[in-house]
mmCIF file of C-alpha atoms in Angstrom:
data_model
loop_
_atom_site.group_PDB
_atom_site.id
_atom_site.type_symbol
_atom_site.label_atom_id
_atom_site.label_comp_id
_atom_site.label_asym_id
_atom_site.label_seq_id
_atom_site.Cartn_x
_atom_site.Cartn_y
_atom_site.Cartn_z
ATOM 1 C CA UNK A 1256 -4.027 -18.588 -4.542
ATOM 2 C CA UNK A 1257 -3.030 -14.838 -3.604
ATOM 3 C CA UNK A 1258 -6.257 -12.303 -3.445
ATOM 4 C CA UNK A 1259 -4.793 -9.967 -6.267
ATOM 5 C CA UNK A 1260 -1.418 -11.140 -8.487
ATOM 6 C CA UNK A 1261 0.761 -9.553 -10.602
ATOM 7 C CA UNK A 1262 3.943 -10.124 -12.744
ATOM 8 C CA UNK A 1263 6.447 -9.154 -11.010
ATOM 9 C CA UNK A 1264 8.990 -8.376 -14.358
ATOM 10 C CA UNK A 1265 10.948 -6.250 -14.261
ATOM 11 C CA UNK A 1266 9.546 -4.690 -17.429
ATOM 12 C CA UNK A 1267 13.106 -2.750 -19.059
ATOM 13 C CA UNK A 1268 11.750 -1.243 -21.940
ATOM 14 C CA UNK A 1269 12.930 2.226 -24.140
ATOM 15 C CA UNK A 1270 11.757 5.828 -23.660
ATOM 16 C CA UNK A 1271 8.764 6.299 -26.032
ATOM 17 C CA UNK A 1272 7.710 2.392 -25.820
ATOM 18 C CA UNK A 1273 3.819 1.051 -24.833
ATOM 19 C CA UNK A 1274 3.988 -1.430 -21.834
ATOM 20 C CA UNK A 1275 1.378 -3.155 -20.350
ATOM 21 C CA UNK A 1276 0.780 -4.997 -16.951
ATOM 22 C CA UNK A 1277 -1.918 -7.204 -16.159
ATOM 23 C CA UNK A 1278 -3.550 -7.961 -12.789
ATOM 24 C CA UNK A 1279 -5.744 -10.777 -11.129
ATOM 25 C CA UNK A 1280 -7.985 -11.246 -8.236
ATOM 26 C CA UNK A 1281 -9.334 -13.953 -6.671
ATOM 27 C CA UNK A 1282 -12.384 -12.137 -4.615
ATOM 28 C CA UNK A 1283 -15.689 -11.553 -6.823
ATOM 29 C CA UNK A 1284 -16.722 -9.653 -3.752
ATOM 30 C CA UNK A 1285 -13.883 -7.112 -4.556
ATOM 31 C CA UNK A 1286 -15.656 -3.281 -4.994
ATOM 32 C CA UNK A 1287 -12.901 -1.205 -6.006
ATOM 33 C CA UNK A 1288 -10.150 -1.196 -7.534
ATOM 34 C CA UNK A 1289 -6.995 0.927 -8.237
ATOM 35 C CA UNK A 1290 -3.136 0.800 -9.316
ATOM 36 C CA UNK A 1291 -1.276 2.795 -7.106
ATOM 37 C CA UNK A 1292 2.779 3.561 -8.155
ATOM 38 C CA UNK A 1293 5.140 3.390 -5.516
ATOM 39 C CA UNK A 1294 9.178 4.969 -6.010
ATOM 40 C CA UNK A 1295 12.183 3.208 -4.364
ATOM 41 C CA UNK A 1296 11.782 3.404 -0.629
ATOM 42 C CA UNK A 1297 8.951 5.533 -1.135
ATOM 43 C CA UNK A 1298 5.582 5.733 0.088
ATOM 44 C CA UNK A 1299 2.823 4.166 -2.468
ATOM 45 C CA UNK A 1300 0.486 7.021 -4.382
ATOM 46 C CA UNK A 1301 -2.463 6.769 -6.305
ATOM 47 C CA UNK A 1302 -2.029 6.426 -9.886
ATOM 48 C CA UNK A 1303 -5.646 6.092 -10.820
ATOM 49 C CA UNK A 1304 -8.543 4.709 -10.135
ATOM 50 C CA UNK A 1305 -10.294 1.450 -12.056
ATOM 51 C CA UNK A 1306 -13.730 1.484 -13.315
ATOM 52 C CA UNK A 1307 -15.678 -0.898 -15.077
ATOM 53 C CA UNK A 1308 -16.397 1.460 -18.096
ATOM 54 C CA UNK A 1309 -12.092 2.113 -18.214
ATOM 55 C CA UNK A 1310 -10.588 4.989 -18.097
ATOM 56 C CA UNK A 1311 -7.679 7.208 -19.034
ATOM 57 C CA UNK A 1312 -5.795 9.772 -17.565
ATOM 58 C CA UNK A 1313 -2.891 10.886 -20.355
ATOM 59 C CA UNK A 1314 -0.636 8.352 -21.153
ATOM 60 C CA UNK A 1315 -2.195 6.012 -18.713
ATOM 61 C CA UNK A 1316 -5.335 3.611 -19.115
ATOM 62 C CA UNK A 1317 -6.923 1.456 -16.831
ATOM 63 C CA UNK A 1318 -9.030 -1.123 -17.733
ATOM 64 C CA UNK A 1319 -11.535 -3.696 -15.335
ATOM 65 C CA UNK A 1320 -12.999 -6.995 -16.597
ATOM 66 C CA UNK A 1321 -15.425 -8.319 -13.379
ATOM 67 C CA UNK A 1322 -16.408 -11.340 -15.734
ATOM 68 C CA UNK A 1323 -12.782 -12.196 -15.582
ATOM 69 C CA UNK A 1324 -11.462 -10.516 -12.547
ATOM 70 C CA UNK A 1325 -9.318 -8.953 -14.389
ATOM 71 C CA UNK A 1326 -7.595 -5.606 -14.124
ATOM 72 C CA UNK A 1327 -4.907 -3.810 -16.752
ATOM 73 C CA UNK A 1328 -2.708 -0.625 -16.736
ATOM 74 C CA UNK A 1329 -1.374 0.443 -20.145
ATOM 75 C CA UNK A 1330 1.534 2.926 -20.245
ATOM 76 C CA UNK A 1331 1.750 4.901 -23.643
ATOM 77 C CA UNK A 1332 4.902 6.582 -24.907
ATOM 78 C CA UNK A 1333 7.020 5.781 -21.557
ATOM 79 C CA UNK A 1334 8.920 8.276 -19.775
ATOM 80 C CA UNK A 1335 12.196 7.915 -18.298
ATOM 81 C CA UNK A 1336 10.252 8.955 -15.187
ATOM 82 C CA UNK A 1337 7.666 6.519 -15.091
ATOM 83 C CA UNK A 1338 10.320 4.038 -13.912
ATOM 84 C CA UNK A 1339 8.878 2.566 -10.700
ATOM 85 C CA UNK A 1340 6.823 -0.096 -9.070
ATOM 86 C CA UNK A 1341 3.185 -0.394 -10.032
ATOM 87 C CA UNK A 1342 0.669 -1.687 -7.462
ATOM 88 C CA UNK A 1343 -2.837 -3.240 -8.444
ATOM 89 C CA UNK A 1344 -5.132 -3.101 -5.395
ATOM 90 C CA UNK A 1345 -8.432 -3.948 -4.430
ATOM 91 C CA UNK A 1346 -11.393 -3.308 -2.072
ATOM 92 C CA UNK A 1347 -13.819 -5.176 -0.747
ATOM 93 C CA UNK A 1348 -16.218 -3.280 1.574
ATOM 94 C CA UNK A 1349 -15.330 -3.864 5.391
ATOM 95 C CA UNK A 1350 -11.674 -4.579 4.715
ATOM 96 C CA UNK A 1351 -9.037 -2.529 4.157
ATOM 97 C CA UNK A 1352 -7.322 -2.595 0.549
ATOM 98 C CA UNK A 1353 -5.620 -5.554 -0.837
ATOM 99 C CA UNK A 1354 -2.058 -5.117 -2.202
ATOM 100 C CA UNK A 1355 -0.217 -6.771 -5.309
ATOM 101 C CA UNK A 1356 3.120 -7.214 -4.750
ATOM 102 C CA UNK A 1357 4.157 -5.134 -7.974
ATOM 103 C CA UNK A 1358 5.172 -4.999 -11.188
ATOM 104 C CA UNK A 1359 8.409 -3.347 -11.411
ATOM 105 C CA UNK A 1360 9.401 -0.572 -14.863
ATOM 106 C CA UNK A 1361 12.423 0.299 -15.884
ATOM 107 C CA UNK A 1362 11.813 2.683 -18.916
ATOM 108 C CA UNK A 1363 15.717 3.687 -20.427
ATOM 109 C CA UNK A 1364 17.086 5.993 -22.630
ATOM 110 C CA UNK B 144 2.914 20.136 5.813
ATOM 111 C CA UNK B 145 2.331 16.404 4.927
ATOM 112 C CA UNK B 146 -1.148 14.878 5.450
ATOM 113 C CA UNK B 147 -0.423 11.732 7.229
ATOM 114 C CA UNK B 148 3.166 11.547 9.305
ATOM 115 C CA UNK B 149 5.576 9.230 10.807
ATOM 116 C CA UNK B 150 7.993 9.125 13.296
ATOM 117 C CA UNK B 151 10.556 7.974 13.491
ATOM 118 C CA UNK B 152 11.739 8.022 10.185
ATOM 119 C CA UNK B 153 14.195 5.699 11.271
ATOM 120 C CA UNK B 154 15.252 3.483 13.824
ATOM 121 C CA UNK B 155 17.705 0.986 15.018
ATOM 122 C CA UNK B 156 17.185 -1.257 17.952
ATOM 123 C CA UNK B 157 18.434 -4.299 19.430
ATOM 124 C CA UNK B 158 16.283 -7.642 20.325
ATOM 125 C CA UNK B 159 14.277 -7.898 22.878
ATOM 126 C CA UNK B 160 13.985 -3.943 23.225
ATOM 127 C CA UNK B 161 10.167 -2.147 22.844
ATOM 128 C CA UNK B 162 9.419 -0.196 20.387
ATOM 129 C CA UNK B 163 6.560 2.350 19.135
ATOM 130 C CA UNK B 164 5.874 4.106 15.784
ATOM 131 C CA UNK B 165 3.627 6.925 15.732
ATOM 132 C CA UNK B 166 1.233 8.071 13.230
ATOM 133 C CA UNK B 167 -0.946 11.108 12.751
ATOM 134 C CA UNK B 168 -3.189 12.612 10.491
ATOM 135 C CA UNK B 169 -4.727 15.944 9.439
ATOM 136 C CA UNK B 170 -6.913 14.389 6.842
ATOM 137 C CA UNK B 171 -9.689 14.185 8.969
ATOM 138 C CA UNK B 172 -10.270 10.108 8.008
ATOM 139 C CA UNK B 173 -11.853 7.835 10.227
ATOM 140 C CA UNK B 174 -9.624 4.903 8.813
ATOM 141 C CA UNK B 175 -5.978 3.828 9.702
ATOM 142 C CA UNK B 176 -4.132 0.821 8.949
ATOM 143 C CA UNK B 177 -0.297 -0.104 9.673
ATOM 144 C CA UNK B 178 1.439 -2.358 6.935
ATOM 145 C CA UNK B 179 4.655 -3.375 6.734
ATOM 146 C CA UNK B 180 6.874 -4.016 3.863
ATOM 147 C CA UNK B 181 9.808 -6.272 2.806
ATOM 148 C CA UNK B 182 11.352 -6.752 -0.724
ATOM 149 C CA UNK B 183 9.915 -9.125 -3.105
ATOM 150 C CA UNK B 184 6.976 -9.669 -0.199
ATOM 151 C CA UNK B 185 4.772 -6.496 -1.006
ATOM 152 C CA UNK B 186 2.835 -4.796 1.557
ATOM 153 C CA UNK B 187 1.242 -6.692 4.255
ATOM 154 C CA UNK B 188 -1.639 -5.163 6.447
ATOM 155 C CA UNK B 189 -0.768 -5.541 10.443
ATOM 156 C CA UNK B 190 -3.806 -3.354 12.083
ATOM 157 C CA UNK B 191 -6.158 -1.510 11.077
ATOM 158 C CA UNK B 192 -9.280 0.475 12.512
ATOM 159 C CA UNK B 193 -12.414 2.075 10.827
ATOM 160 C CA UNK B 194 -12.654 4.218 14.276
ATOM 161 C CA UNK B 195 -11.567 5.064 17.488
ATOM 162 C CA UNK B 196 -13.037 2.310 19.172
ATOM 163 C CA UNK B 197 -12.543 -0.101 16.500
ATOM 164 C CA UNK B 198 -8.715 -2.620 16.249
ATOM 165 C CA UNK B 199 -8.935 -5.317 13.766
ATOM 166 C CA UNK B 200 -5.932 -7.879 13.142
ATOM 167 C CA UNK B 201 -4.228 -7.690 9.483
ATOM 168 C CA UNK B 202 -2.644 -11.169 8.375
ATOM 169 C CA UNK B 203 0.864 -10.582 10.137
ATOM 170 C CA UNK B 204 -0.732 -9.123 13.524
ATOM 171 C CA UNK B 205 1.561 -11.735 15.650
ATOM 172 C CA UNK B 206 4.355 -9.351 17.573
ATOM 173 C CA UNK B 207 2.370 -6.132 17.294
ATOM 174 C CA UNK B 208 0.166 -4.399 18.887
ATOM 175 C CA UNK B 209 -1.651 -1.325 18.403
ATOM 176 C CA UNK B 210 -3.581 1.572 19.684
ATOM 177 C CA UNK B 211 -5.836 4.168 18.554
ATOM 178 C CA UNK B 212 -5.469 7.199 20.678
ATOM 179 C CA UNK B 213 -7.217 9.628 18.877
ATOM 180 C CA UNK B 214 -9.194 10.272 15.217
ATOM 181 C CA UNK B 215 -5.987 11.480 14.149
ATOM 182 C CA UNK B 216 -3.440 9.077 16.169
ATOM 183 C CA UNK B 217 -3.125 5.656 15.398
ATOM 184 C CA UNK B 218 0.371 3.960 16.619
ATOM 185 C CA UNK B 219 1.818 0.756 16.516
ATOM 186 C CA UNK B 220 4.271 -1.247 19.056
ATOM 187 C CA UNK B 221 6.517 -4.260 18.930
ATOM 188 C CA UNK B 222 6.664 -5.165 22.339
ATOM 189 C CA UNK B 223 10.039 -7.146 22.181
ATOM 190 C CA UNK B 224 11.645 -6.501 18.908
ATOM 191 C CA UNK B 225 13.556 -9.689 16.717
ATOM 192 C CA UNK B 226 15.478 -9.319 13.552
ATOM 193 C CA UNK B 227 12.548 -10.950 11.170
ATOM 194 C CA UNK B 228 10.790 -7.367 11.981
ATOM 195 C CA UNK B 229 13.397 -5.475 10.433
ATOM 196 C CA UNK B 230 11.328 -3.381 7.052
ATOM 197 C CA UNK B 231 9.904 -0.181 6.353
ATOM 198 C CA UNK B 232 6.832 0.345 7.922
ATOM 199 C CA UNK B 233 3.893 2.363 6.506
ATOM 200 C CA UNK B 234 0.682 4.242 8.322
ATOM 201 C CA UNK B 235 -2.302 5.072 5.754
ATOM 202 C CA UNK B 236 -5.634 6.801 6.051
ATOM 203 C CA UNK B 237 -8.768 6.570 4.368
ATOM 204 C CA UNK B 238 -12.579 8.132 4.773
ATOM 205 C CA UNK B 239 -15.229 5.646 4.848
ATOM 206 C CA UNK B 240 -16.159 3.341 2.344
ATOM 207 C CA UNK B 241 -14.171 2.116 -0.907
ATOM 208 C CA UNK B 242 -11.927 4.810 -0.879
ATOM 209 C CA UNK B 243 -8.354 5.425 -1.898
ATOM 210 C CA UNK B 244 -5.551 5.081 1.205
ATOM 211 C CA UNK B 245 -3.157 7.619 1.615
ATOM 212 C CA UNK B 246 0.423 6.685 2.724
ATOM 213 C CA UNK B 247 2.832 8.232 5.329
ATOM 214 C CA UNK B 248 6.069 8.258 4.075
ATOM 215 C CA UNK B 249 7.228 5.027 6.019
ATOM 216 C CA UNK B 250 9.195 4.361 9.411
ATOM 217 C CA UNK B 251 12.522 2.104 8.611
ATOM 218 C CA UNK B 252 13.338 -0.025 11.207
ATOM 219 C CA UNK B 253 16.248 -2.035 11.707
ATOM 220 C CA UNK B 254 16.164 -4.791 14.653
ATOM 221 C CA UNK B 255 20.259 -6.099 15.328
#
């Protein structure tokens, strides 16, 4: 079993739609916990962090379920822009991060 | 100026030749960590190091090497390059403990 799995999609969905992508991980041990968004050819970047209360940042909302080792990204009112890979990652201390291999969005017009 | 930098940006080589990519950072971090990346295969973790004097093996460590020069210099070799390395290759930096990483903008290296 991979350490932290995602759907892969592609996700195509319209400007103004609600997508969501889900995220497992194998490690209870796991600390941290983030989905980072990475462009074509482009270097990953933080997209937010996860914590176990959830939390939002605009459109965006993050959600953690340690019970279930379960992590969640919702995407309100999509953006042509937010087109991209999304990257759930985890931390376990002593290790460096652990990478999904991502869930790809294409929002269209 | 960027935070964390690579060079090259990118490189072609042929089999067999050696090869370094550098990395350096201004962010003041203690941590580094090379990964490399290949469609459909996400990013794998080759090296990394929580200090100077500290090299730990990722899960793809076979055909690298690496060496931590400096806080801010962290670099990465394939001694004799094959095609199966061929992908984009990304440094990152973090402070201690559960932090965030920070990406370079990636090295792209193609082995003929």
């Amino acid at each position: 079993r991979k350490e932290v799995e995602q759907d892969p999609g592609p996700f195509n969905v319209p400007e103004g739609a609600t997508v969501a992508f889900n995220c497992t991980y194998s490690n209870s041990a796991s600390q941290s916990f983030f989905w980072y968004r990475q462009d074509c050819r482009k270097e990953p970047k933080l997209l937010m962090s996860v914590y176990s209360s959830g939390n939002e940042d605009g459109r965006f909302t993050a959600q953690l379920n340690r019970a279930s080792q379960y992590i969640s990204l919702l995407i309100r009112d999509s953006k042509l822009s937010d087109s991209a890979t999304y990257l759930c990652v985890v931390n376990q201390a002593g290790t460096a991060l652990i990478f999904g291999k991502g869930t790809t969005l294409s929002v269209s017009s | 100026d960027a935070d964390v930098t690579q060079t090259p940006r990118n490189r072609i080589t042929k089999t067999g030749k050696r090869i370094m990519l550098e990395c350096s950072q201004t962010k003041g971090h203690d941590r580094m960590y090379w990964y490399r990346q290949d469609p459909g295969l996400g990013l794998q973790l080759i090296y990394y190091s929580f200090d100077v004097k500290d090299i730990n093996k990722g899960e793809i460590s076979d055909g690298y090497s690496v060496s931590r020069q400096a806080q801010a210099k962290f670099s990465l070799s394939l001694e004799s390059a094959i095609p199966n390395q061929t992908a984009l290759y990304f440094c990152a930096t973090s402070d201690q403990g559960l932090s965030e990483q920070f990406f370079g903008p990636g090295t792209r290296l193609t082995v003929l």
